[in-house]
mmCIF file with all atom_site columns, C-alpha atoms in Angstrom:
data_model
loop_
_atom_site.group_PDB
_atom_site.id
_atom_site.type_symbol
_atom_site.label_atom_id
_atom_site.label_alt_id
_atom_site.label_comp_id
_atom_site.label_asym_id
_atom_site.label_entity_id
_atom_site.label_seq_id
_atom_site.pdbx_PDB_ins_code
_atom_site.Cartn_x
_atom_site.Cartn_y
_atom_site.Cartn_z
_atom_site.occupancy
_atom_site.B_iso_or_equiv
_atom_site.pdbx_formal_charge
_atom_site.auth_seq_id
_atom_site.auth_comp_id
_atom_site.auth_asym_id
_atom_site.auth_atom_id
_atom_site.pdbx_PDB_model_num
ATOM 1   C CA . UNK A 1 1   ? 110.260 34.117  89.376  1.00 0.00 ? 1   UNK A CA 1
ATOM 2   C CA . UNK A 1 2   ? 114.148 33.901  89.859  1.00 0.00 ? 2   UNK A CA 1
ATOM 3   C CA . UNK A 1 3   ? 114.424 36.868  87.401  1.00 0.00 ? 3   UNK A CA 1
ATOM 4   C CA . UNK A 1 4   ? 112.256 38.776  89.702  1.00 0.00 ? 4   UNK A CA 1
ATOM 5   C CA . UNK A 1 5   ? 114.459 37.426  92.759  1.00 0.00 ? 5   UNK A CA 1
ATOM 6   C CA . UNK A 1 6   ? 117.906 38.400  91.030  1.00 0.00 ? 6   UNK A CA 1
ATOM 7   C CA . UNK A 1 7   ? 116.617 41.562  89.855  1.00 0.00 ? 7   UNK A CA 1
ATOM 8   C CA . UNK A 1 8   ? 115.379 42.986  93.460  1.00 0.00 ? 8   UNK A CA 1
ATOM 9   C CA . UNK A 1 9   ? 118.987 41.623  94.444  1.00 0.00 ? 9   UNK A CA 1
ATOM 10  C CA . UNK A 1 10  ? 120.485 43.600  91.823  1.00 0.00 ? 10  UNK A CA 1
ATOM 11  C CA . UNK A 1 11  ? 118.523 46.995  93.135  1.00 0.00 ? 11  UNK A CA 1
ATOM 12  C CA . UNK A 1 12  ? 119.170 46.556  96.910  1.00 0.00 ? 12  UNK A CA 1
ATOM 13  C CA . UNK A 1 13  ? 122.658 46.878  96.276  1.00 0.00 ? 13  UNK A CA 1
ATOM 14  C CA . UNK A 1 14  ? 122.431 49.871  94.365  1.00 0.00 ? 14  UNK A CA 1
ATOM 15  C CA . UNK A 1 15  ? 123.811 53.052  96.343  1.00 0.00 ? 15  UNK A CA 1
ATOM 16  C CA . UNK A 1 16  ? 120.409 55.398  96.579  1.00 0.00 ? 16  UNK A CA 1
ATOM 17  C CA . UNK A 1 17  ? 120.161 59.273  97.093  1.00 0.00 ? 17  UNK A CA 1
ATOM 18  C CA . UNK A 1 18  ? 118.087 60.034  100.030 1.00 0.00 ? 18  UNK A CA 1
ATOM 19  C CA . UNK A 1 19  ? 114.743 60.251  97.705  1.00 0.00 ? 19  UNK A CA 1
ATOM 20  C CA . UNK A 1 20  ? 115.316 56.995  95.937  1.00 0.00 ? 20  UNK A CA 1
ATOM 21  C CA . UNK A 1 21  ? 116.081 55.491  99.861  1.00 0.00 ? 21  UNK A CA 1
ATOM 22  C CA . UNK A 1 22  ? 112.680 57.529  100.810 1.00 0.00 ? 22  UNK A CA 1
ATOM 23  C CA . UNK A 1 23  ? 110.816 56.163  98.211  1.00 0.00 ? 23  UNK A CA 1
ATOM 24  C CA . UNK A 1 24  ? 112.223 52.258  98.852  1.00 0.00 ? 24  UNK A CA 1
ATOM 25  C CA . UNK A 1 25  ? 110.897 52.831  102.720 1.00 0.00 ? 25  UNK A CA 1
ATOM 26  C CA . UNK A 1 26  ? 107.378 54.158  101.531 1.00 0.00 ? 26  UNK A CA 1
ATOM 27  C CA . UNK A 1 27  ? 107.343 51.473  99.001  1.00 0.00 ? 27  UNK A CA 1
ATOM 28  C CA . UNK A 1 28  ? 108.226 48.513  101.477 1.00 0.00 ? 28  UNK A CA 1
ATOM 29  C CA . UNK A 1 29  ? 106.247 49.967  104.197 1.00 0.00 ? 29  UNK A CA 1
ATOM 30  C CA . UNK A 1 30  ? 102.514 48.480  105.423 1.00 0.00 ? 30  UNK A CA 1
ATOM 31  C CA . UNK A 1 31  ? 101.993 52.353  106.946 1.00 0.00 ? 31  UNK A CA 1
ATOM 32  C CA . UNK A 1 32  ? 102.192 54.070  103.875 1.00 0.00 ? 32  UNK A CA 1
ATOM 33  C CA . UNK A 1 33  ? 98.358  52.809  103.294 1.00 0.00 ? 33  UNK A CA 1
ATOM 34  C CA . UNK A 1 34  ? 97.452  54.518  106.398 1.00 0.00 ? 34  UNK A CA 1
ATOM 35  C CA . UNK A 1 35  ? 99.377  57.484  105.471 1.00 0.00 ? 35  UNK A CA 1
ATOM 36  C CA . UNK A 1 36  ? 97.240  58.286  102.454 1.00 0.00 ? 36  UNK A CA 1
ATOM 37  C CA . UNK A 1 37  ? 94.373  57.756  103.945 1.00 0.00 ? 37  UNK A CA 1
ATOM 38  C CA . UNK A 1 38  ? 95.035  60.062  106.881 1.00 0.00 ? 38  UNK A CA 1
ATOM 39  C CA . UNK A 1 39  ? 95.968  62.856  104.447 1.00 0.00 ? 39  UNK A CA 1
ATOM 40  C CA . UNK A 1 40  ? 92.552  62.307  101.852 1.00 0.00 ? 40  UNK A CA 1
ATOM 41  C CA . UNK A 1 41  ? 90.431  62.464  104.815 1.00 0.00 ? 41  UNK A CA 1
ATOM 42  C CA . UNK A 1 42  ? 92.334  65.455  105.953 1.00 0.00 ? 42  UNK A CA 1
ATOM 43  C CA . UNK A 1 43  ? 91.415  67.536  102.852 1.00 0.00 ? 43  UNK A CA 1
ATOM 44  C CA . UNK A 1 44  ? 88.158  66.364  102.740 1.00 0.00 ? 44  UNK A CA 1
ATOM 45  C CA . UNK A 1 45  ? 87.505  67.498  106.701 1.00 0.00 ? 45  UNK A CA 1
ATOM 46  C CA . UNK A 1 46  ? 89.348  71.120  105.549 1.00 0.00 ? 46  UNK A CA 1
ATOM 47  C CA . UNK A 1 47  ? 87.096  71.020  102.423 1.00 0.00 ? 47  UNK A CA 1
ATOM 48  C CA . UNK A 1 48  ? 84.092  70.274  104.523 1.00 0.00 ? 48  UNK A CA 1
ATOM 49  C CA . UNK A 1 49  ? 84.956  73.145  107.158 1.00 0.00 ? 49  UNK A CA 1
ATOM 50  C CA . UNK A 1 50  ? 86.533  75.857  105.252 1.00 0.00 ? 50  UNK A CA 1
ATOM 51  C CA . UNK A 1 51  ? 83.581  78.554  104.570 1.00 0.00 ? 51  UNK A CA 1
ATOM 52  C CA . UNK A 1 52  ? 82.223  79.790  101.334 1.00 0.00 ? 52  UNK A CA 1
ATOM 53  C CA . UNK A 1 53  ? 80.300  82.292  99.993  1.00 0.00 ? 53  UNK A CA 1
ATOM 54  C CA . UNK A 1 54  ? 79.645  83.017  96.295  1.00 0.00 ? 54  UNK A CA 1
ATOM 55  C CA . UNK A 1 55  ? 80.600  86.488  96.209  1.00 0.00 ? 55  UNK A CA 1
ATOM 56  C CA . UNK A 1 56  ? 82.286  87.436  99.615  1.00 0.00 ? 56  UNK A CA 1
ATOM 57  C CA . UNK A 1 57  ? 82.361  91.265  101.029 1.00 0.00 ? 57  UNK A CA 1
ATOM 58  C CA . UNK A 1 58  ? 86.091  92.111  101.211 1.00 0.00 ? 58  UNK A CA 1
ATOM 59  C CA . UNK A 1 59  ? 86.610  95.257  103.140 1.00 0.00 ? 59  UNK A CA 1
ATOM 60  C CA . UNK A 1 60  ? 89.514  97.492  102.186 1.00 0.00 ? 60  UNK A CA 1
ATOM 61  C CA . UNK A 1 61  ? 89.485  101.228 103.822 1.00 0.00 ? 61  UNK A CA 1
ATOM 62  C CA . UNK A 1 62  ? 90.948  103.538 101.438 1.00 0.00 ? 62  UNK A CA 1
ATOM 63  C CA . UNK A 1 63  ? 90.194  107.538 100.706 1.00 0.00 ? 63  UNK A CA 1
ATOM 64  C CA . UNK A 1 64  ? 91.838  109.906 98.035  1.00 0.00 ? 64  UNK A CA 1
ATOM 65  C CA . UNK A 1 65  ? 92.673  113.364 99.366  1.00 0.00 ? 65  UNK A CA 1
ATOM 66  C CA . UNK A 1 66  ? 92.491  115.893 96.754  1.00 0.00 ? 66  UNK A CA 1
ATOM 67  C CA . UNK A 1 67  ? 94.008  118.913 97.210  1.00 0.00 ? 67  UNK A CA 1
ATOM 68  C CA . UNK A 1 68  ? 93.884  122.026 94.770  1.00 0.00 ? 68  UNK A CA 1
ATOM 69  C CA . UNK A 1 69  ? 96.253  124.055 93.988  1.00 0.00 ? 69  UNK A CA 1
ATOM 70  C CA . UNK A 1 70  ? 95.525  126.731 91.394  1.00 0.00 ? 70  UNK A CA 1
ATOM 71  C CA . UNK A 1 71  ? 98.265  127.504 88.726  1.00 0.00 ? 71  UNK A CA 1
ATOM 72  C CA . UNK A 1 72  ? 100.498 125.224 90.163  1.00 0.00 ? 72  UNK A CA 1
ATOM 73  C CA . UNK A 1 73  ? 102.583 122.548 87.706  1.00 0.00 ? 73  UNK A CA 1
ATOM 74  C CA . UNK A 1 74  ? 102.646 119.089 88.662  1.00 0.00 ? 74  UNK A CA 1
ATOM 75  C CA . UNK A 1 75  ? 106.117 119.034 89.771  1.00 0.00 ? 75  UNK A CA 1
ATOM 76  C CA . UNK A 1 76  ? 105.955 121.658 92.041  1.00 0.00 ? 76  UNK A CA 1
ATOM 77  C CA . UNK A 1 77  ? 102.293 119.770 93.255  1.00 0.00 ? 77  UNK A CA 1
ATOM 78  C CA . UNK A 1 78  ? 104.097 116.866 93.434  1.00 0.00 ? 78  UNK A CA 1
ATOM 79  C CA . UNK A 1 79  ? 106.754 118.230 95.885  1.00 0.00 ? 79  UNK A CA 1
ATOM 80  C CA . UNK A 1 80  ? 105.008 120.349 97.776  1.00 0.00 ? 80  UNK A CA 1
ATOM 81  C CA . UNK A 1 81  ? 101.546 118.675 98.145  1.00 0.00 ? 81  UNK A CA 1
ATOM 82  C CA . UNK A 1 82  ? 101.702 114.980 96.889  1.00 0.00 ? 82  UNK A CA 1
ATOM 83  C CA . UNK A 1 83  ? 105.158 113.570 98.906  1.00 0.00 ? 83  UNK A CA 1
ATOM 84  C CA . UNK A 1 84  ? 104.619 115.926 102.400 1.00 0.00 ? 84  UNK A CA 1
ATOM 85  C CA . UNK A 1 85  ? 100.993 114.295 102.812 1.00 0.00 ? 85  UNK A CA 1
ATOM 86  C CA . UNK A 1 86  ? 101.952 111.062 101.989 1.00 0.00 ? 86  UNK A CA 1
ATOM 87  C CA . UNK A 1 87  ? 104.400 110.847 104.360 1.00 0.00 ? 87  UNK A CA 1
ATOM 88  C CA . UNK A 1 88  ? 101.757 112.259 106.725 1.00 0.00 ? 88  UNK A CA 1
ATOM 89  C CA . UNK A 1 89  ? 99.216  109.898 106.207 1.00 0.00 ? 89  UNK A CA 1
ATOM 90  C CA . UNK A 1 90  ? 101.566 106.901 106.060 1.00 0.00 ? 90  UNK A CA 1
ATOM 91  C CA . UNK A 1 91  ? 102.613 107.573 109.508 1.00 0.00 ? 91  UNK A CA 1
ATOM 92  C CA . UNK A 1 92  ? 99.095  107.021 110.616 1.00 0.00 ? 92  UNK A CA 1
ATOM 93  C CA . UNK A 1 93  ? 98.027  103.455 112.523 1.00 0.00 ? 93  UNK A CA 1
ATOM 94  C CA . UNK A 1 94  ? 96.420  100.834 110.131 1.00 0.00 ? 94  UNK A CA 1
ATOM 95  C CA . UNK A 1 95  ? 97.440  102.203 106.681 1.00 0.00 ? 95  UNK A CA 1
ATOM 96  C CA . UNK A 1 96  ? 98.934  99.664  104.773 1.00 0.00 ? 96  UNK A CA 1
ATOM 97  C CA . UNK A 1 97  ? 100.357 102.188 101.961 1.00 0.00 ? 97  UNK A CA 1
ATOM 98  C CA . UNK A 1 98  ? 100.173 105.684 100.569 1.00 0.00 ? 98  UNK A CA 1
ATOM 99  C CA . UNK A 1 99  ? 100.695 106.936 96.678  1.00 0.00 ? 99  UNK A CA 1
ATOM 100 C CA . UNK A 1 100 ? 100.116 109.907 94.689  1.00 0.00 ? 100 UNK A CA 1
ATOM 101 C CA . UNK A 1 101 ? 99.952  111.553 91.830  1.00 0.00 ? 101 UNK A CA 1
ATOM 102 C CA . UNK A 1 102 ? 99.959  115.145 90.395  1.00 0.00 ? 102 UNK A CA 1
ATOM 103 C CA . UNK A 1 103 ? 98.697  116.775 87.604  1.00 0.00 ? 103 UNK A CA 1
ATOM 104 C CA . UNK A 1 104 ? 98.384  120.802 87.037  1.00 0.00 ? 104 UNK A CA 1
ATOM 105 C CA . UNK A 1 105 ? 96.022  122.210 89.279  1.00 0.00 ? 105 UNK A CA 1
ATOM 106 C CA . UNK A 1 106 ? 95.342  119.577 92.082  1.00 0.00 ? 106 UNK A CA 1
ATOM 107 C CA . UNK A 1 107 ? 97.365  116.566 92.888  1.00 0.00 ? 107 UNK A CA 1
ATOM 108 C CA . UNK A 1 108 ? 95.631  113.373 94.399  1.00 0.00 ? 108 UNK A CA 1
ATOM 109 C CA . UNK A 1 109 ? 96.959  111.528 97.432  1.00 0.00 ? 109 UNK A CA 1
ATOM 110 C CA . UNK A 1 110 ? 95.292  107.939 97.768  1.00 0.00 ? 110 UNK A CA 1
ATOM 111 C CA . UNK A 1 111 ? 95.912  105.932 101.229 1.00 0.00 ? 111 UNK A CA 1
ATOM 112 C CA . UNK A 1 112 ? 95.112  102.577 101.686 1.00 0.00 ? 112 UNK A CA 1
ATOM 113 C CA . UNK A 1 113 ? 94.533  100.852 104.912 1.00 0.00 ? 113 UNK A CA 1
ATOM 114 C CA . UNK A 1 114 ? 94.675  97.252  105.565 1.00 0.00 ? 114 UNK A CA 1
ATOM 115 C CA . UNK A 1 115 ? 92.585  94.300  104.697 1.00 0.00 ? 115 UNK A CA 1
ATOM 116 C CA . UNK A 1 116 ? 89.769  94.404  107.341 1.00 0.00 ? 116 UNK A CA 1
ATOM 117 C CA . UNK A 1 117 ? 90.491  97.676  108.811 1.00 0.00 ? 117 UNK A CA 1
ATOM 118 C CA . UNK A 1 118 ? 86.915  99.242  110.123 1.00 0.00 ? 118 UNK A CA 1
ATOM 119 C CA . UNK A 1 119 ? 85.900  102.190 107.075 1.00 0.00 ? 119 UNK A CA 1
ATOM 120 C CA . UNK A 1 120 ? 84.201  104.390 109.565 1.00 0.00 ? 120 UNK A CA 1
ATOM 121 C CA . UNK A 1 121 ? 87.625  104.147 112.126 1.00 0.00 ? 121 UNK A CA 1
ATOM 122 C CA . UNK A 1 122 ? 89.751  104.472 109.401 1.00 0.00 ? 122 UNK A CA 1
ATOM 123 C CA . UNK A 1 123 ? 88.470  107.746 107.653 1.00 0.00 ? 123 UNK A CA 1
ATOM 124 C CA . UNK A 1 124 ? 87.633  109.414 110.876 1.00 0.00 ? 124 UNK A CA 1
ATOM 125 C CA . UNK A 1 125 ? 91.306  108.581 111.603 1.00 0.00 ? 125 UNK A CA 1
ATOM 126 C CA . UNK A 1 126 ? 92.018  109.985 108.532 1.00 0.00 ? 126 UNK A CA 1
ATOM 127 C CA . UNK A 1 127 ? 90.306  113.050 108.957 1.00 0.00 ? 127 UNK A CA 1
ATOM 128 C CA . UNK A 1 128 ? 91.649  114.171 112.096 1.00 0.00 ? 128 UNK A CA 1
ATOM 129 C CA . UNK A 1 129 ? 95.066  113.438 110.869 1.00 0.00 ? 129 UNK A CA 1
ATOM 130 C CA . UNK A 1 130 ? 93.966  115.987 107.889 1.00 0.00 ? 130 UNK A CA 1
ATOM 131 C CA . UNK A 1 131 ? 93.066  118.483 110.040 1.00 0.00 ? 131 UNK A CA 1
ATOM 132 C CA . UNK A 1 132 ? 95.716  118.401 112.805 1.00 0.00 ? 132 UNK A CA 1
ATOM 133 C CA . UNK A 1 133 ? 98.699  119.209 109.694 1.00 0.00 ? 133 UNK A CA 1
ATOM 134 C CA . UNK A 1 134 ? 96.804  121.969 108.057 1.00 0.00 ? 134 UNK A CA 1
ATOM 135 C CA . UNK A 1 135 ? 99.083  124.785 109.195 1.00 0.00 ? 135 UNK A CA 1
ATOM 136 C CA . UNK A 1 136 ? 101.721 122.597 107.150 1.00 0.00 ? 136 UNK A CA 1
ATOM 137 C CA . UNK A 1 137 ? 99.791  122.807 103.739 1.00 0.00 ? 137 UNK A CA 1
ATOM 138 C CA . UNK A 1 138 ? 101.609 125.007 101.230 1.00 0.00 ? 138 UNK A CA 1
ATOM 139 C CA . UNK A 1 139 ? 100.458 128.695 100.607 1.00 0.00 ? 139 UNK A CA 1
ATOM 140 C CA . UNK A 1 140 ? 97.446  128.482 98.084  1.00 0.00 ? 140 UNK A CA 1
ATOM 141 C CA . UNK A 1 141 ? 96.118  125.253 99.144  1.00 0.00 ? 141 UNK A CA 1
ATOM 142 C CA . UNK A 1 142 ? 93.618  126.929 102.310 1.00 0.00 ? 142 UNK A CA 1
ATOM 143 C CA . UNK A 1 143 ? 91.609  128.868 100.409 1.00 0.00 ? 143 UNK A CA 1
ATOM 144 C CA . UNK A 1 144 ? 90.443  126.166 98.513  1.00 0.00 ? 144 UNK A CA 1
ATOM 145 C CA . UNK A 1 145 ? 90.058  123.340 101.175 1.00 0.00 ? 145 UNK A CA 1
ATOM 146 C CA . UNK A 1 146 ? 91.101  119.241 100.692 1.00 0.00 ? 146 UNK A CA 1
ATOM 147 C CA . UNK A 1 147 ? 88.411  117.036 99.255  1.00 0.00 ? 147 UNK A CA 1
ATOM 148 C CA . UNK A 1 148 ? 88.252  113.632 100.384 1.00 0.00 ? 148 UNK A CA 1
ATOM 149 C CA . UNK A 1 149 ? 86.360  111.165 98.819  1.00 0.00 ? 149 UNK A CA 1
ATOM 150 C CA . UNK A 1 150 ? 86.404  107.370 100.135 1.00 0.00 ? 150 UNK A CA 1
ATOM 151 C CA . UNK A 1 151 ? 86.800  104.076 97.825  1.00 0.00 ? 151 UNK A CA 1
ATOM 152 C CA . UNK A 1 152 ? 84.951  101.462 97.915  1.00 0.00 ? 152 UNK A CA 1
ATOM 153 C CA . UNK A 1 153 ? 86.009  98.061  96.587  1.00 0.00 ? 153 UNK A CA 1
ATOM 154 C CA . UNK A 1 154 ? 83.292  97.944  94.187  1.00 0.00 ? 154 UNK A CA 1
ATOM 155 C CA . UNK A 1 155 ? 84.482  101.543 92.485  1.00 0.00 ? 155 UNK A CA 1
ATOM 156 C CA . UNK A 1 156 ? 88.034  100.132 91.743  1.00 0.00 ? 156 UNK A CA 1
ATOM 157 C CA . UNK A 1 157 ? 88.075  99.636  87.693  1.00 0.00 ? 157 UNK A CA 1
ATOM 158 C CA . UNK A 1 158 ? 88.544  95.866  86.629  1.00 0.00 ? 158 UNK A CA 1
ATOM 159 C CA . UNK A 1 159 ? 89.601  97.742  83.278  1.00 0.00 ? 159 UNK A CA 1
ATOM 160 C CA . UNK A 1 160 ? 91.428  100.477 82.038  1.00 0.00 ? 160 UNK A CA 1
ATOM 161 C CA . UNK A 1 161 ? 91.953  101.500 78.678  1.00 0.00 ? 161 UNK A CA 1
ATOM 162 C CA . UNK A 1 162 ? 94.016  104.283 77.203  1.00 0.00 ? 162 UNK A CA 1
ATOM 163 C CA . UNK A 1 163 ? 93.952  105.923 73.572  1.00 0.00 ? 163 UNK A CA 1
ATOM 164 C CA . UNK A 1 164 ? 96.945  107.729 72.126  1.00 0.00 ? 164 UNK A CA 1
ATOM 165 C CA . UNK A 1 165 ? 97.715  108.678 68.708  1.00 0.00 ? 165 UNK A CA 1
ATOM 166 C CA . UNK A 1 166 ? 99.849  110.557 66.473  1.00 0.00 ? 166 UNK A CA 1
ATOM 167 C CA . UNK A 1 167 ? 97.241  111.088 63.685  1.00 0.00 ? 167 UNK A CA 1
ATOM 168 C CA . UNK A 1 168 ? 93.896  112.288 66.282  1.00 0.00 ? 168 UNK A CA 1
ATOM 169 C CA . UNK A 1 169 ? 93.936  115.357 68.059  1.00 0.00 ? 169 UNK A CA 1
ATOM 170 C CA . UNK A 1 170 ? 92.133  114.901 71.649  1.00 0.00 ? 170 UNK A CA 1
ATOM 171 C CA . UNK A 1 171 ? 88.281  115.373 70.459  1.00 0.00 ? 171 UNK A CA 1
ATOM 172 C CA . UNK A 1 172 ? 88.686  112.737 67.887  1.00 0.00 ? 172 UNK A CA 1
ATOM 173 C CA . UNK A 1 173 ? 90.400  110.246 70.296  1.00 0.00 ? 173 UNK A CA 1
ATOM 174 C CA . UNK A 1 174 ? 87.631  111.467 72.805  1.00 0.00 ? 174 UNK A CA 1
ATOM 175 C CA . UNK A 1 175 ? 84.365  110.894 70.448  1.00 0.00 ? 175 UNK A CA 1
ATOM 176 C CA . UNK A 1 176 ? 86.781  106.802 69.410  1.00 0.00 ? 176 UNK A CA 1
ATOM 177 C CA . UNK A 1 177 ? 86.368  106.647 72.979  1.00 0.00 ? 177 UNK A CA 1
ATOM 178 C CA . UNK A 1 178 ? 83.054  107.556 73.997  1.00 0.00 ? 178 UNK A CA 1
ATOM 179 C CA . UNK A 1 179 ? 82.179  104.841 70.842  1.00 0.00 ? 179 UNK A CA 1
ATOM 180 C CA . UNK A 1 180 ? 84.334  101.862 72.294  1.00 0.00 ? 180 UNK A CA 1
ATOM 181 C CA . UNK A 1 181 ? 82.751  102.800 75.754  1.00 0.00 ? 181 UNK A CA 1
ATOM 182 C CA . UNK A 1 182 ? 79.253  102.476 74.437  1.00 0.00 ? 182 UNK A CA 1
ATOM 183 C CA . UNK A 1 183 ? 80.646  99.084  72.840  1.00 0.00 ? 183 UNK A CA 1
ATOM 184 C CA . UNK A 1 184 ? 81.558  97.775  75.831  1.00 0.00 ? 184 UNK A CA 1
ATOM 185 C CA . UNK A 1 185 ? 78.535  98.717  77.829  1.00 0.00 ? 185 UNK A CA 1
ATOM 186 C CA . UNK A 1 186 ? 76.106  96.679  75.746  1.00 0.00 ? 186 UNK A CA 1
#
């Protein structure tokens, strides 16, 4: 018992950092008990109260724009199609961001809108920002009008595989991959 005495002695004296003097307070304190407690029952109310559903419906507007362009390389889709309607459609209310890509023939704008955004607001927004920059669409892109096609959550791809090789031309590494699709369906 006078060990115990001489040895709490011993550690009062010792100079403490503020978390060693922060622990000593919660330590020596009779409101730390009622600190815990206040915090458990805390989660538990937030755990109680929060809502859950099993498989909630997230709701993320987005569209791609696809534009043709007929005998056109992907760098010159990419400059005159892909970056001048991006910047158009990023300028419109509610879109949280805009990317592209290009490839020959058509290039593929994709715009995103934010997390809760109404769909039917969003692409009728879209449209009529479409429509109202036509006259700036490069020559060769009116005959053959912009397709846009909305995305739902549910089409985005949880996987995406790619095949490449040095040894398969492109119907070989198409016929490995209609194989490893059937694969992965069943």
């Amino acid at each position: 018992m006078q060990n115990a005495t001489l040895h709490d002695e011993k550690i009062e004296k010792i100079e403490l950092n503020i978390a060693g003097k922060l622990a000593r307070m919660f330590l020596h304190s009779k409101i730390t008990l009622l600190i815990i407690i206040a915090l458990f029952l805390t989660g538990l109310l937030a755990l109680v109260v929060t809502p859950r559903e099993y498989n909630p419906k997230i709701v993320v507007p987005a569209a791609n724009i696809i534009v043709p362009k007929p005998g056109a390389s992907p760098e010159e889709i990419q400059q005159l199609v892909v970056q001048p309607l991006g910047a158009i459609m990023n300028a419109l209310p509610g879109v949280d961001h805009t990317y592209g890509y290009s490839t020959h023939d058509f290039g593929v704008v994709t715009v995103a809108f934010k997390v809760g955004e109404n769909q039917e607001d969003s692409l009728v927004k879209l449209y009529n920002q479409l429509m109202q920059n036509l006259d700036k669409a490069p020559p060769g892109t009116l005959p053959m009008p912009a397709i846009v096609k909305p995305i739902n959550v549910d089409d985005v791809p949880i996987l995406t595989i790619a095949l490449t090789s040095a040894e398969y031309d492109e119907q070989q590494l198409r016929e490995i991959g209609l194989r490893l699709l059937q694969h992965l369906r069943n």
